[in-house]
Amino acid sequence: DVKVTQSSRYLVKRTGEKVFLECVQDMDHENMFWYRQDPGLGLRLIYFSYDVKMKEKGDIPEGYSVSREKKERFSLILESASTNQTSMYLCASSSSGLNSPLHFGNGTRLTVT
Amino acid sequence: AQTVTQSQPEMSVQEAETVTLSCTYDTSESDYYLFWYKQPPSRQMILVIRQEAYKQQNATENRFSVNFQKAAKSFSLKISDSQLGDAAMYFCAYDLGGSEKLVFGKGTKLTVNP
């Protein structure tokens, strides 16, 4: 089974802090994604990556950046955390090719105070 | 832009009965894929079922089946013989063929009553 591991299940940070959310997948997937999940809004794509060192903006990239130095790892960075970034963050991966399903991690619930 | 609409924020069903969750989408494309994902309280999203738009036959996975109406842009999920473990948030998602980026609906919370 594919395993997507997010480093933290819960995280509490202060406003203005730099925050790193880490995600690792063990199935050699080419594609990795960061989504944000908020009640009543569903999942919204922040950033995604089709390959190492490659990234593309999703629908809500403002206030975030990403890093993919190795194929298995995709990091989401909040340069200066703000309270409106309090949310559930979901990482996912998939293999390249049509109709490949996403495999999700367990999510990180981030609270910014 | 592609959008996915789930008009039922919450649904409930009695154990062993059947429930249908609604999903509509908006696209001008002809080649795309549709998915239903389930998110139980444990939070991990898992794929329930998927449908290729070019296939007329409705997808089925055990107790889960879809009613895909391409002209109406509708993709509903039917859960038969509902079980307590089916209680979860259900998300409908759309994937433009080849983009590998999913657009999700806002979700439907399903409660299963014993």
Short mmCIF file of C-alpha atoms in Angstrom, two decimals:
data_model
loop_
_atom_site.label_atom_id
_atom_site.label_comp_id
_atom_site.label_asym_id
_atom_site.label_seq_id
_atom_site.Cartn_x
_atom_site.Cartn_y
_atom_site.Cartn_z
CA ASP A 1 0.00 0.00 0.00
CA VAL A 2 1.05 3.52 -0.70
CA LYS A 3 1.98 5.42 2.38
CA VAL A 4 1.93 9.19 2.55
CA THR A 5 3.27 10.45 5.84
CA GLN A 6 2.83 13.95 7.18
CA SER A 7 5.31 14.80 9.88
CA SER A 8 2.87 16.36 12.34
CA ARG A 9 -0.75 15.62 13.13
CA TYR A 10 -1.23 18.77 15.17
CA LEU A 11 0.81 21.93 15.15
CA VAL A 12 0.45 25.22 17.02
CA LYS A 13 2.45 28.22 15.86
CA ARG A 14 2.53 31.92 16.57
CA THR A 15 1.75 34.68 14.11
CA GLY A 16 4.81 35.63 12.09
CA GLU A 17 6.63 32.34 12.58
CA LYS A 18 8.04 30.43 9.63
CA VAL A 19 6.32 27.06 9.46
CA PHE A 20 7.39 23.92 7.65
CA LEU A 21 4.95 21.10 6.90
CA GLU A 22 6.64 17.96 5.67
CA CYS A 23 5.25 15.18 3.54
CA VAL A 24 6.92 11.96 2.46
CA GLN A 25 5.60 9.23 0.14
CA ASP A 26 7.08 5.80 -0.32
CA MET A 27 5.78 4.75 -3.74
CA ASP A 28 8.07 6.69 -6.07
CA HIS A 29 5.17 8.86 -7.23
CA GLU A 30 5.97 11.67 -9.61
CA ASN A 31 3.17 13.97 -8.50
CA MET A 32 2.71 15.54 -5.10
CA PHE A 33 0.12 18.01 -3.89
CA TRP A 34 -0.71 20.23 -0.95
CA TYR A 35 -4.36 20.93 -0.23
CA ARG A 36 -5.98 23.04 2.42
CA GLN A 37 -9.28 21.85 3.91
CA ASP A 38 -11.70 24.22 5.63
CA PRO A 39 -15.28 23.54 6.78
CA GLY A 40 -17.78 24.48 4.12
CA LEU A 41 -15.05 25.10 1.54
CA GLY A 42 -13.88 21.57 0.77
CA LEU A 43 -10.33 21.03 -0.42
CA ARG A 44 -8.43 23.75 -2.21
CA LEU A 45 -5.16 23.19 -4.02
CA ILE A 46 -2.25 25.27 -2.78
CA TYR A 47 0.71 23.96 -4.77
CA PHE A 48 1.67 20.87 -6.66
CA SER A 49 4.74 19.31 -8.19
CA TYR A 50 5.17 16.98 -11.14
CA ASP A 51 8.83 16.28 -10.56
CA VAL A 52 11.83 17.04 -8.42
CA LYS A 53 12.64 20.74 -8.15
CA MET A 54 9.50 21.54 -10.06
CA LYS A 55 6.46 23.33 -8.65
CA GLU A 56 3.30 24.94 -9.86
CA LYS A 57 0.79 27.19 -8.17
CA GLY A 58 -2.63 25.88 -7.39
CA ASP A 59 -5.73 27.90 -6.67
CA ILE A 60 -4.64 29.56 -3.41
CA PRO A 61 -0.82 29.90 -3.35
CA GLU A 62 -0.65 33.28 -1.64
CA GLY A 63 1.28 33.16 1.61
CA TYR A 64 2.76 29.75 0.85
CA SER A 65 5.79 28.30 -0.89
CA VAL A 66 6.97 24.74 -1.48
CA SER A 67 10.13 22.76 -1.90
CA ARG A 68 10.78 19.47 -3.61
CA GLU A 69 14.45 18.60 -3.44
CA LYS A 70 13.88 14.85 -3.46
CA LYS A 71 11.24 12.85 -5.25
CA GLU A 72 9.72 11.43 -2.09
CA ARG A 73 9.48 14.64 -0.11
CA PHE A 74 7.33 17.71 -0.63
CA SER A 75 7.43 20.52 1.89
CA LEU A 76 4.92 23.31 2.38
CA ILE A 77 6.32 26.52 3.84
CA LEU A 78 4.42 29.33 5.47
CA GLU A 79 6.91 32.19 5.30
CA SER A 80 5.16 34.25 7.97
CA ALA A 81 2.21 32.44 9.50
CA SER A 82 -1.03 34.34 9.93
CA THR A 83 -4.22 33.44 11.78
CA ASN A 84 -6.11 32.99 8.52
CA GLN A 85 -3.81 30.09 7.73
CA THR A 86 -5.25 28.11 10.61
CA SER A 87 -6.56 25.06 8.79
CA MET A 88 -6.21 21.37 8.02
CA TYR A 89 -3.45 20.70 5.50
CA LEU A 90 -3.53 17.55 3.40
CA CYS A 91 -0.66 16.19 1.36
CA ALA A 92 -1.29 13.78 -1.51
CA SER A 93 0.68 11.94 -4.16
CA SER A 94 -0.09 10.13 -7.38
CA SER A 95 1.75 8.44 -10.18
CA SER A 96 1.84 10.11 -13.55
CA GLY A 97 -0.66 8.97 -16.12
CA LEU A 98 -4.32 9.41 -16.67
CA ASN A 99 -6.81 8.57 -14.00
CA SER A 100 -4.23 7.94 -11.30
CA PRO A 101 -5.94 8.31 -7.94
CA LEU A 102 -4.59 10.52 -5.22
CA HIS A 103 -3.18 8.94 -2.08
CA PHE A 104 -3.54 11.16 0.94
CA GLY A 105 -1.71 11.59 4.21
CA ASN A 106 -3.53 11.89 7.52
CA GLY A 107 -3.43 15.64 7.51
CA THR A 108 -1.86 18.26 9.74
CA ARG A 109 -4.14 20.48 11.74
CA LEU A 110 -2.32 23.79 12.06
CA THR A 111 -3.39 26.46 14.52
CA VAL A 112 -1.82 29.90 14.28
CA THR A 113 -2.33 32.05 17.36
CA ALA B 1 -13.05 27.28 -14.57
CA GLN B 2 -14.23 23.87 -13.58
CA THR B 3 -16.48 23.70 -10.53
CA VAL B 4 -17.92 20.85 -8.53
CA THR B 5 -21.13 21.28 -6.52
CA GLN B 6 -22.39 19.06 -3.75
CA SER B 7 -25.78 20.43 -2.81
CA GLN B 8 -26.26 18.36 0.36
CA PRO B 9 -24.02 19.51 3.22
CA GLU B 10 -25.38 16.69 5.41
CA MET B 11 -27.25 13.45 4.88
CA SER B 12 -28.33 10.63 7.14
CA VAL B 13 -29.35 7.05 6.50
CA GLN B 14 -30.48 4.09 8.55
CA GLU B 15 -28.14 1.16 8.73
CA ALA B 16 -28.80 -1.36 5.92
CA GLU B 17 -30.68 1.19 3.81
CA THR B 18 -29.63 2.95 0.63
CA VAL B 19 -28.56 6.56 0.29
CA THR B 20 -27.64 8.70 -2.70
CA LEU B 21 -25.25 11.63 -2.54
CA SER B 22 -25.51 14.26 -5.26
CA CYS B 23 -22.76 15.90 -7.27
CA THR B 24 -22.88 18.17 -10.29
CA TYR B 25 -19.98 19.68 -12.14
CA ASP B 26 -19.40 22.31 -14.72
CA THR B 27 -17.01 21.81 -17.59
CA SER B 28 -16.79 22.40 -21.31
CA GLU B 29 -14.37 19.52 -21.76
CA SER B 30 -15.28 16.10 -23.09
CA ASP B 31 -12.40 14.08 -21.66
CA TYR B 32 -12.26 14.03 -17.88
CA TYR B 33 -12.49 11.83 -14.82
CA LEU B 34 -14.74 11.89 -11.81
CA PHE B 35 -14.06 10.56 -8.34
CA TRP B 36 -15.72 10.06 -5.00
CA TYR B 37 -13.45 10.21 -1.96
CA LYS B 38 -14.36 9.34 1.61
CA GLN B 39 -12.88 11.00 4.68
CA PRO B 40 -13.73 9.17 7.92
CA PRO B 41 -13.14 10.73 11.35
CA SER B 42 -9.58 9.36 11.23
CA ARG B 43 -9.08 12.07 8.56
CA GLN B 44 -7.35 10.01 5.87
CA MET B 45 -9.03 10.50 2.53
CA ILE B 46 -9.53 7.31 0.58
CA LEU B 47 -10.78 6.71 -2.94
CA VAL B 48 -14.24 5.17 -3.11
CA ILE B 49 -14.93 5.01 -6.82
CA ARG B 50 -13.96 6.63 -10.11
CA GLN B 51 -15.51 7.10 -13.53
CA GLU B 52 -14.05 7.96 -16.90
CA ALA B 53 -16.24 10.38 -18.81
CA TYR B 54 -15.88 8.49 -22.07
CA LYS B 55 -17.32 5.33 -20.52
CA GLN B 56 -21.09 5.13 -20.63
CA GLN B 57 -21.28 2.30 -18.15
CA ASN B 58 -21.66 3.39 -14.55
CA ALA B 59 -18.81 2.36 -12.27
CA THR B 60 -19.51 -0.04 -9.40
CA GLU B 61 -17.39 -1.06 -6.42
CA ASN B 62 -19.16 -3.54 -4.15
CA ARG B 63 -21.88 -1.57 -2.32
CA PHE B 64 -20.92 1.70 -4.01
CA SER B 65 -22.14 2.67 -7.43
CA VAL B 66 -22.49 5.86 -9.41
CA ASN B 67 -25.16 7.31 -11.63
CA PHE B 68 -23.22 9.21 -14.26
CA GLN B 69 -25.33 11.48 -16.46
CA LYS B 70 -22.86 13.17 -18.80
CA ALA B 71 -25.33 15.45 -20.56
CA ALA B 72 -26.69 16.65 -17.25
CA LYS B 73 -23.17 16.85 -15.77
CA SER B 74 -24.30 14.84 -12.80
CA PHE B 75 -22.34 12.20 -10.87
CA SER B 76 -24.21 10.85 -7.86
CA LEU B 77 -22.98 8.17 -5.47
CA LYS B 78 -25.28 5.42 -4.27
CA ILE B 79 -24.39 3.49 -1.15
CA SER B 80 -26.38 0.29 -0.72
CA ASP B 81 -26.80 -1.65 2.51
CA SER B 82 -25.28 1.23 4.50
CA GLN B 83 -22.96 0.28 7.33
CA LEU B 84 -21.85 2.20 10.39
CA GLY B 85 -18.37 2.38 8.90
CA ASP B 86 -19.71 4.35 5.96
CA ALA B 87 -20.17 7.39 8.19
CA ALA B 88 -17.77 10.01 6.85
CA MET B 89 -17.39 13.13 4.76
CA TYR B 90 -17.76 12.35 1.08
CA PHE B 91 -16.13 14.50 -1.54
CA CYS B 92 -16.86 14.50 -5.23
CA ALA B 93 -13.91 15.48 -7.43
CA TYR B 94 -13.24 16.27 -11.07
CA ASP B 95 -10.01 15.79 -12.97
CA LEU B 96 -9.55 17.25 -16.42
CA GLY B 97 -7.97 14.51 -18.52
CA GLY B 98 -4.22 14.74 -18.31
CA SER B 99 -4.08 17.58 -15.81
CA GLU B 100 -3.79 15.33 -12.76
CA LYS B 101 -5.14 18.17 -10.64
CA LEU B 102 -8.39 17.44 -8.87
CA VAL B 103 -11.10 19.99 -8.19
CA PHE B 104 -13.14 19.03 -5.16
CA GLY B 105 -16.66 19.80 -4.06
CA LYS B 106 -17.35 21.09 -0.55
CA GLY B 107 -18.34 17.70 0.77
CA THR B 108 -21.36 15.91 2.21
CA LYS B 109 -21.32 14.66 5.77
CA LEU B 110 -23.00 11.26 5.94
CA THR B 111 -24.36 9.95 9.23
CA VAL B 112 -25.39 6.31 9.52
CA ASN B 113 -27.95 5.62 12.24
CA PRO B 114 -28.04 2.20 13.88
#
